[in-house]
Amino acid sequence: KLSQGAKPGHGGVLPGAKVTKEISEARRVPQGVECISPPGHSAFSSPIGLLEFVAQ
């Protein structure tokens, strides 16, 4: 499974009201400010990397 949700590959938005102290420290963003989550994956960072990942 590579993605989950209504818009796979687009990341997500965490509203500022949900960016707690713990989240702000973990993501290194200001507390209380909207946070954009990139559509990244730790196993690959390019289309070729995706194909190699799937081939495994």
C-alpha positions as a printed Julia matrix, in Angstrom:
56×3 Matrix{Float64}:
  0.0    0.0     0.0
  1.58   3.25   -1.09
 -0.99   5.82   -0.04
 -4.23   6.25    1.8
 -6.98   8.82    1.59
 -9.08  10.69   -0.92
 -6.13  12.39   -2.63
 -3.2    9.95   -2.8
  0.13  11.6    -3.51
 -0.96  15.08   -2.44
  0.04  15.11    1.23
 -2.25  16.7     3.76
 -2.96  19.79    5.81
 -3.01  19.75    9.59
 -5.02  22.77   10.83
 -3.18  25.1    13.19
 -5.57  24.3    16.03
 -4.31  20.7    15.96
 -0.59  21.55   15.89
  0.21  20.91   19.54
  3.54  21.44   21.28
  4.46  17.79   20.72
  3.63  17.96   16.99
  5.44  21.28   16.56
  8.59  19.83   18.14
  8.45  16.61   16.09
  7.82  18.38   12.77
  9.88  21.47   13.6
  7.02  23.86   12.82
  5.54  26.67   14.94
  2.86  25.58   17.4
 -0.65  26.63   16.35
  0.27  27.23   12.7
 -1.17  25.18    9.82
  1.25  22.41    8.83
  1.54  20.96    5.34
  2.47  17.27    5.26
  4.39  16.41    2.09
  3.44  13.3     0.15
  6.78  11.65    0.83
  7.79   8.06    1.41
 10.89   6.95    3.29
 11.69   4.08    0.93
 12.01   6.15   -2.28
 12.11   9.73   -3.52
 11.68   9.45   -7.28
  9.51   7.64   -9.84
 12.4    5.26  -10.6
 12.82   4.62   -6.88
  9.1    3.79   -6.68
  9.43   1.22   -9.47
 12.44  -0.36   -7.78
 10.56  -0.43   -4.46
  7.54  -2.13   -6.05
  9.8   -4.65   -7.84
 11.15  -5.86   -4.5
